[in-house]
Amino acid sequence: SQKIEQNSEALNIQEGKTATLTCNYTNYSPAYLQWYRQDPGRGPVFLLLIRENEKEKRKERLKVTFDTTLKQSLFHITASQPADSATYLCALGGGYNKLIFGAGTRLAVHP
Amino acid sequence: DAGVIQSPRHEVTEMGQEVTLRCKPISGHNSLFWYRQTMMRGLELLIYFNNNVPIDDSGMPEDRFSAKMPNASFSTLKIQPSEPRDSAVYFCASSLRGQGSQETQYFGPGTRLLVL
């Protein structure tokens, strides 16, 4: 069955450093992959989408890579700020805009 | 745009009672998704609709769960009878599916359900 793995442990980093979150998957060939941010008590919010034929995507301080051979996506936040503290969810995309979500990684950026 | 609207935001009920969760998707969106989120299982897709038609309900845990979408601007998720293990946050999301559209899903604020 399809499986998505994200770091289950929280990631703690110092303000100004680059945060790198990992998403690995098996038994799936997604047409695209998305990253969402979720704050406590709120619904997930879309951040970035990367398609299977793309290697890298950037948006401001965010960067996503997608390696379909390794079945892995890396999500980077450069010059991290305390306001970036949240849970980040990886989601694999298929037909009908259906998404399968990973469990998420909690990021804590300390001043 | 008001975004996806869900009601109620919080629901506390007793085991055996019927629970109805409501969702109003973003105007113009043609796909609607119901998710359940718990600490143990994360964000699980329950069912999704395209143009008001259920496409895949394989994520619905049991026959106690049912969902409807009578028109493009309204959907319900019903649990009857409810059980304590149904306690979770239920999210509704909508998106626009079609050529040239984005696959982004827009989530509502969620309904926090507690079944005693």
Short mmCIF file of N, CA and C in Angstrom, two decimals, chain B:
data_model
loop_
_atom_site.label_atom_id
_atom_site.label_comp_id
_atom_site.label_asym_id
_atom_site.label_seq_id
_atom_site.Cartn_x
_atom_site.Cartn_y
_atom_site.Cartn_z
N ASP B 1 -13.02 36.80 -1.02
CA ASP B 1 -13.58 35.45 -0.94
C ASP B 1 -13.58 34.98 0.52
N ALA B 2 -14.68 34.35 0.96
CA ALA B 2 -14.80 33.97 2.36
C ALA B 2 -14.02 32.71 2.66
N GLY B 3 -13.57 31.98 1.64
CA GLY B 3 -12.89 30.73 1.90
C GLY B 3 -13.90 29.62 2.17
N VAL B 4 -13.38 28.45 2.52
CA VAL B 4 -14.24 27.32 2.85
C VAL B 4 -14.82 27.55 4.24
N ILE B 5 -16.12 27.36 4.34
CA ILE B 5 -16.80 27.59 5.61
C ILE B 5 -17.29 26.26 6.17
N GLN B 6 -17.00 26.03 7.43
CA GLN B 6 -17.46 24.82 8.08
C GLN B 6 -18.25 25.16 9.34
N SER B 7 -19.24 24.34 9.61
CA SER B 7 -19.99 24.51 10.85
C SER B 7 -20.47 23.15 11.35
N PRO B 8 -20.60 22.98 12.66
CA PRO B 8 -20.13 23.91 13.68
C PRO B 8 -18.61 23.88 13.80
N ARG B 9 -18.01 24.77 14.52
CA ARG B 9 -16.57 24.73 14.74
C ARG B 9 -16.21 23.73 15.83
N HIS B 10 -17.11 23.58 16.77
CA HIS B 10 -16.91 22.62 17.85
C HIS B 10 -18.22 21.89 18.08
N GLU B 11 -18.09 20.58 18.38
CA GLU B 11 -19.28 19.79 18.65
C GLU B 11 -18.94 18.78 19.74
N VAL B 12 -19.74 18.79 20.79
CA VAL B 12 -19.60 17.80 21.85
C VAL B 12 -20.91 17.06 21.92
N THR B 13 -20.84 15.74 21.84
CA THR B 13 -22.06 14.94 21.83
C THR B 13 -21.83 13.66 22.61
N GLU B 14 -22.90 12.98 22.86
CA GLU B 14 -22.79 11.72 23.59
C GLU B 14 -22.84 10.55 22.62
N MET B 15 -22.19 9.49 23.00
CA MET B 15 -22.15 8.29 22.19
C MET B 15 -23.57 7.88 21.80
N GLY B 16 -23.72 7.51 20.51
CA GLY B 16 -25.02 7.08 20.03
C GLY B 16 -25.82 8.17 19.34
N GLN B 17 -25.43 9.41 19.55
CA GLN B 17 -26.15 10.52 18.93
C GLN B 17 -25.70 10.70 17.48
N GLU B 18 -26.58 11.32 16.70
CA GLU B 18 -26.26 11.65 15.32
C GLU B 18 -25.53 12.98 15.27
N VAL B 19 -24.51 13.03 14.43
CA VAL B 19 -23.72 14.26 14.27
C VAL B 19 -23.73 14.63 12.79
N THR B 20 -23.99 15.89 12.50
CA THR B 20 -23.96 16.38 11.12
C THR B 20 -23.00 17.55 11.02
N LEU B 21 -22.02 17.40 10.16
CA LEU B 21 -21.04 18.45 9.91
C LEU B 21 -21.33 19.07 8.55
N ARG B 22 -21.14 20.36 8.45
CA ARG B 22 -21.52 21.09 7.24
C ARG B 22 -20.35 21.81 6.62
N CYS B 23 -20.42 21.95 5.31
CA CYS B 23 -19.33 22.60 4.59
C CYS B 23 -19.87 23.38 3.40
N LYS B 24 -19.35 24.59 3.25
CA LYS B 24 -19.64 25.40 2.08
C LYS B 24 -18.32 25.64 1.36
N PRO B 25 -18.15 25.09 0.16
CA PRO B 25 -16.86 25.25 -0.53
C PRO B 25 -16.72 26.65 -1.12
N ILE B 26 -15.56 26.94 -1.62
CA ILE B 26 -15.32 28.21 -2.30
C ILE B 26 -16.13 28.26 -3.59
N SER B 27 -16.79 29.35 -3.81
CA SER B 27 -17.62 29.50 -5.00
C SER B 27 -16.80 29.28 -6.27
N GLY B 28 -17.34 28.42 -7.15
CA GLY B 28 -16.65 28.13 -8.41
C GLY B 28 -15.80 26.88 -8.38
N HIS B 29 -15.50 26.39 -7.19
CA HIS B 29 -14.74 25.16 -7.09
C HIS B 29 -15.64 23.97 -7.40
N ASN B 30 -15.08 22.94 -8.06
CA ASN B 30 -15.89 21.81 -8.46
C ASN B 30 -15.50 20.50 -7.77
N SER B 31 -14.50 20.56 -6.90
CA SER B 31 -14.11 19.37 -6.15
C SER B 31 -14.18 19.66 -4.66
N LEU B 32 -14.68 18.69 -3.91
CA LEU B 32 -14.81 18.87 -2.47
C LEU B 32 -14.33 17.61 -1.78
N PHE B 33 -13.59 17.80 -0.67
CA PHE B 33 -12.95 16.70 0.04
C PHE B 33 -13.31 16.78 1.53
N TRP B 34 -13.54 15.64 2.13
CA TRP B 34 -13.71 15.54 3.59
C TRP B 34 -12.53 14.75 4.15
N TYR B 35 -11.89 15.32 5.18
CA TYR B 35 -10.76 14.68 5.85
C TYR B 35 -11.06 14.56 7.34
N ARG B 36 -10.34 13.62 7.96
CA ARG B 36 -10.37 13.49 9.41
C ARG B 36 -8.92 13.54 9.89
N GLN B 37 -8.66 14.29 10.96
CA GLN B 37 -7.30 14.38 11.48
C GLN B 37 -7.25 14.01 12.95
N THR B 38 -6.38 13.07 13.27
CA THR B 38 -6.12 12.68 14.65
C THR B 38 -4.62 12.62 14.86
N MET B 39 -4.20 12.64 16.11
CA MET B 39 -2.77 12.54 16.40
C MET B 39 -2.22 11.21 15.92
N MET B 40 -3.01 10.16 16.09
CA MET B 40 -2.51 8.82 15.78
C MET B 40 -2.43 8.56 14.28
N ARG B 41 -3.42 9.03 13.53
CA ARG B 41 -3.54 8.64 12.12
C ARG B 41 -3.27 9.79 11.14
N GLY B 42 -3.06 10.98 11.68
CA GLY B 42 -2.78 12.11 10.80
C GLY B 42 -4.01 12.54 10.03
N LEU B 43 -3.80 13.07 8.83
CA LEU B 43 -4.87 13.60 7.99
C LEU B 43 -5.29 12.52 7.00
N GLU B 44 -6.51 12.03 7.17
CA GLU B 44 -7.01 10.94 6.34
C GLU B 44 -8.13 11.44 5.43
N LEU B 45 -8.06 11.09 4.16
CA LEU B 45 -9.13 11.43 3.23
C LEU B 45 -10.29 10.45 3.42
N LEU B 46 -11.47 11.00 3.65
CA LEU B 46 -12.66 10.16 3.86
C LEU B 46 -13.41 9.94 2.55
N ILE B 47 -13.72 11.03 1.86
CA ILE B 47 -14.49 10.96 0.63
C ILE B 47 -14.25 12.23 -0.17
N TYR B 48 -14.38 12.12 -1.49
CA TYR B 48 -14.33 13.35 -2.28
C TYR B 48 -15.34 13.32 -3.41
N PHE B 49 -15.78 14.53 -3.76
CA PHE B 49 -16.79 14.75 -4.78
C PHE B 49 -16.19 15.56 -5.93
N ASN B 50 -16.68 15.29 -7.12
CA ASN B 50 -16.36 16.13 -8.26
C ASN B 50 -17.67 16.46 -8.96
N ASN B 51 -17.92 17.75 -9.12
CA ASN B 51 -19.20 18.19 -9.69
C ASN B 51 -20.39 17.56 -8.96
N ASN B 52 -20.31 17.54 -7.64
CA ASN B 52 -21.37 17.07 -6.74
C ASN B 52 -21.53 15.56 -6.72
N VAL B 53 -20.73 14.83 -7.46
CA VAL B 53 -20.85 13.38 -7.53
C VAL B 53 -19.73 12.74 -6.69
N PRO B 54 -20.09 11.80 -5.80
CA PRO B 54 -19.02 11.14 -5.04
C PRO B 54 -18.15 10.29 -5.95
N ILE B 55 -16.85 10.51 -5.89
CA ILE B 55 -15.92 9.79 -6.76
C ILE B 55 -15.30 8.60 -6.04
N ASP B 56 -14.93 8.81 -4.80
CA ASP B 56 -14.25 7.75 -4.05
C ASP B 56 -14.59 7.90 -2.57
N ASP B 57 -15.26 6.91 -2.03
CA ASP B 57 -15.61 6.93 -0.60
C ASP B 57 -14.89 5.80 0.15
N SER B 58 -13.81 5.32 -0.42
CA SER B 58 -13.11 4.19 0.19
C SER B 58 -12.48 4.54 1.54
N GLY B 59 -12.34 5.81 1.82
CA GLY B 59 -11.77 6.23 3.09
C GLY B 59 -12.78 6.34 4.21
N MET B 60 -14.05 6.22 3.88
CA MET B 60 -15.10 6.27 4.91
C MET B 60 -14.95 5.04 5.81
N PRO B 61 -14.76 5.24 7.10
CA PRO B 61 -14.39 4.13 7.97
C PRO B 61 -15.48 3.06 8.13
N GLU B 62 -16.72 3.48 8.21
CA GLU B 62 -17.78 2.50 8.43
C GLU B 62 -19.08 3.02 7.84
N ASP B 63 -20.06 2.12 7.83
CA ASP B 63 -21.38 2.52 7.32
C ASP B 63 -22.02 3.59 8.20
N ARG B 64 -21.48 3.81 9.36
CA ARG B 64 -22.03 4.86 10.23
C ARG B 64 -21.76 6.25 9.63
N PHE B 65 -20.83 6.31 8.72
CA PHE B 65 -20.46 7.58 8.09
C PHE B 65 -21.14 7.69 6.72
N SER B 66 -21.70 8.86 6.45
CA SER B 66 -22.26 9.11 5.13
C SER B 66 -22.03 10.57 4.77
N ALA B 67 -21.93 10.85 3.48
CA ALA B 67 -21.72 12.22 3.02
C ALA B 67 -22.58 12.49 1.82
N LYS B 68 -23.03 13.73 1.72
CA LYS B 68 -23.85 14.15 0.59
C LYS B 68 -23.38 15.49 0.08
N MET B 69 -23.67 15.73 -1.17
CA MET B 69 -23.41 17.04 -1.76
C MET B 69 -24.59 17.36 -2.68
N PRO B 70 -25.67 17.90 -2.12
CA PRO B 70 -26.88 18.13 -2.91
C PRO B 70 -26.73 19.21 -3.98
N ASN B 71 -25.79 20.13 -3.78
CA ASN B 71 -25.52 21.15 -4.79
C ASN B 71 -24.09 21.63 -4.68
N ALA B 72 -23.69 22.49 -5.57
CA ALA B 72 -22.29 22.91 -5.66
C ALA B 72 -21.82 23.74 -4.47
N SER B 73 -22.74 24.19 -3.65
CA SER B 73 -22.34 25.09 -2.57
C SER B 73 -22.57 24.52 -1.19
N PHE B 74 -22.83 23.21 -1.09
CA PHE B 74 -23.12 22.66 0.23
C PHE B 74 -22.85 21.16 0.28
N SER B 75 -22.23 20.73 1.39
CA SER B 75 -22.00 19.32 1.61
C SER B 75 -22.15 19.02 3.09
N THR B 76 -22.57 17.79 3.39
CA THR B 76 -22.68 17.36 4.77
C THR B 76 -21.96 16.04 4.96
N LEU B 77 -21.43 15.87 6.17
CA LEU B 77 -20.85 14.60 6.61
C LEU B 77 -21.62 14.20 7.86
N LYS B 78 -22.21 13.04 7.83
CA LYS B 78 -23.06 12.61 8.94
C LYS B 78 -22.49 11.35 9.57
N ILE B 79 -22.54 11.32 10.89
CA ILE B 79 -22.12 10.13 11.64
C ILE B 79 -23.31 9.70 12.49
N GLN B 80 -23.76 8.47 12.27
CA GLN B 80 -24.93 7.97 12.98
C GLN B 80 -24.85 6.46 13.12
N PRO B 81 -24.76 5.93 14.34
CA PRO B 81 -24.56 6.63 15.61
C PRO B 81 -23.09 6.96 15.85
N SER B 82 -22.85 8.00 16.58
CA SER B 82 -21.47 8.40 16.86
C SER B 82 -20.87 7.55 17.98
N GLU B 83 -19.55 7.39 17.94
CA GLU B 83 -18.81 6.63 18.95
C GLU B 83 -17.62 7.46 19.42
N PRO B 84 -17.12 7.19 20.63
CA PRO B 84 -15.97 7.96 21.14
C PRO B 84 -14.77 7.97 20.19
N ARG B 85 -14.54 6.87 19.47
CA ARG B 85 -13.39 6.81 18.58
C ARG B 85 -13.55 7.70 17.34
N ASP B 86 -14.72 8.28 17.18
CA ASP B 86 -14.91 9.23 16.08
C ASP B 86 -14.40 10.63 16.45
N SER B 87 -14.01 10.81 17.67
CA SER B 87 -13.50 12.11 18.12
C SER B 87 -12.26 12.47 17.31
N ALA B 88 -12.30 13.63 16.69
CA ALA B 88 -11.23 14.06 15.79
C ALA B 88 -11.56 15.47 15.31
N VAL B 89 -10.66 16.01 14.50
CA VAL B 89 -10.97 17.24 13.78
C VAL B 89 -11.30 16.86 12.35
N TYR B 90 -12.45 17.33 11.88
CA TYR B 90 -12.90 17.03 10.53
C TYR B 90 -12.74 18.27 9.67
N PHE B 91 -12.01 18.10 8.57
CA PHE B 91 -11.78 19.21 7.66
C PHE B 91 -12.51 18.99 6.34
N CYS B 92 -12.98 20.07 5.80
CA CYS B 92 -13.51 20.10 4.45
C CYS B 92 -12.54 20.94 3.61
N ALA B 93 -12.31 20.53 2.37
CA ALA B 93 -11.44 21.29 1.47
C ALA B 93 -12.08 21.32 0.10
N SER B 94 -11.79 22.36 -0.66
CA SER B 94 -12.30 22.42 -2.02
C SER B 94 -11.18 22.82 -2.97
N SER B 95 -11.35 22.47 -4.23
CA SER B 95 -10.38 22.86 -5.25
C SER B 95 -11.08 22.97 -6.59
N LEU B 96 -10.35 23.52 -7.55
CA LEU B 96 -10.88 23.65 -8.90
C LEU B 96 -10.14 22.67 -9.78
N ARG B 97 -10.86 21.73 -10.32
CA ARG B 97 -10.26 20.71 -11.18
C ARG B 97 -10.63 21.01 -12.62
N GLY B 98 -9.61 20.98 -13.48
CA GLY B 98 -9.86 21.21 -14.89
C GLY B 98 -8.62 21.70 -15.58
N GLN B 99 -8.67 21.76 -16.88
CA GLN B 99 -7.50 22.16 -17.65
C GLN B 99 -7.06 23.56 -17.27
N GLY B 100 -5.79 23.69 -17.01
CA GLY B 100 -5.24 24.99 -16.65
C GLY B 100 -5.48 25.38 -15.21
N SER B 101 -6.16 24.55 -14.46
CA SER B 101 -6.44 24.92 -13.07
C SER B 101 -5.30 24.43 -12.17
N GLN B 102 -5.26 24.95 -11.00
CA GLN B 102 -4.30 24.52 -10.02
C GLN B 102 -4.89 23.37 -9.21
N GLU B 103 -4.03 22.52 -8.73
CA GLU B 103 -4.50 21.39 -7.93
C GLU B 103 -4.54 21.71 -6.45
N THR B 104 -4.39 22.96 -6.12
CA THR B 104 -4.37 23.38 -4.72
C THR B 104 -5.68 23.08 -4.04
N GLN B 105 -5.60 22.57 -2.83
CA GLN B 105 -6.80 22.40 -2.02
C GLN B 105 -6.83 23.51 -0.97
N TYR B 106 -8.01 24.05 -0.78
CA TYR B 106 -8.23 25.10 0.21
C TYR B 106 -9.05 24.50 1.34
N PHE B 107 -8.47 24.56 2.52
CA PHE B 107 -9.09 23.92 3.67
C PHE B 107 -9.92 24.91 4.49
N GLY B 108 -10.99 24.36 5.06
CA GLY B 108 -11.75 25.12 6.02
C GLY B 108 -11.08 25.08 7.39
N PRO B 109 -11.67 25.75 8.38
CA PRO B 109 -11.06 25.81 9.71
C PRO B 109 -11.23 24.52 10.50
N GLY B 110 -12.09 23.62 10.03
CA GLY B 110 -12.28 22.35 10.71
C GLY B 110 -13.39 22.37 11.74
N THR B 111 -13.92 21.19 12.02
CA THR B 111 -14.87 20.99 13.11
C THR B 111 -14.23 20.04 14.11
N ARG B 112 -14.11 20.51 15.33
CA ARG B 112 -13.51 19.66 16.38
C ARG B 112 -14.65 18.90 17.05
N LEU B 113 -14.66 17.59 16.86
CA LEU B 113 -15.72 16.74 17.38
C LEU B 113 -15.24 15.93 18.57
N LEU B 114 -16.01 15.97 19.63
CA LEU B 114 -15.73 15.17 20.81
C LEU B 114 -16.96 14.35 21.13
N VAL B 115 -16.81 13.03 21.10
CA VAL B 115 -17.91 12.13 21.42
C VAL B 115 -17.63 11.50 22.78
N LEU B 116 -18.52 11.76 23.71
CA LEU B 116 -18.31 11.29 25.09
C LEU B 116 -18.94 9.91 25.32
#
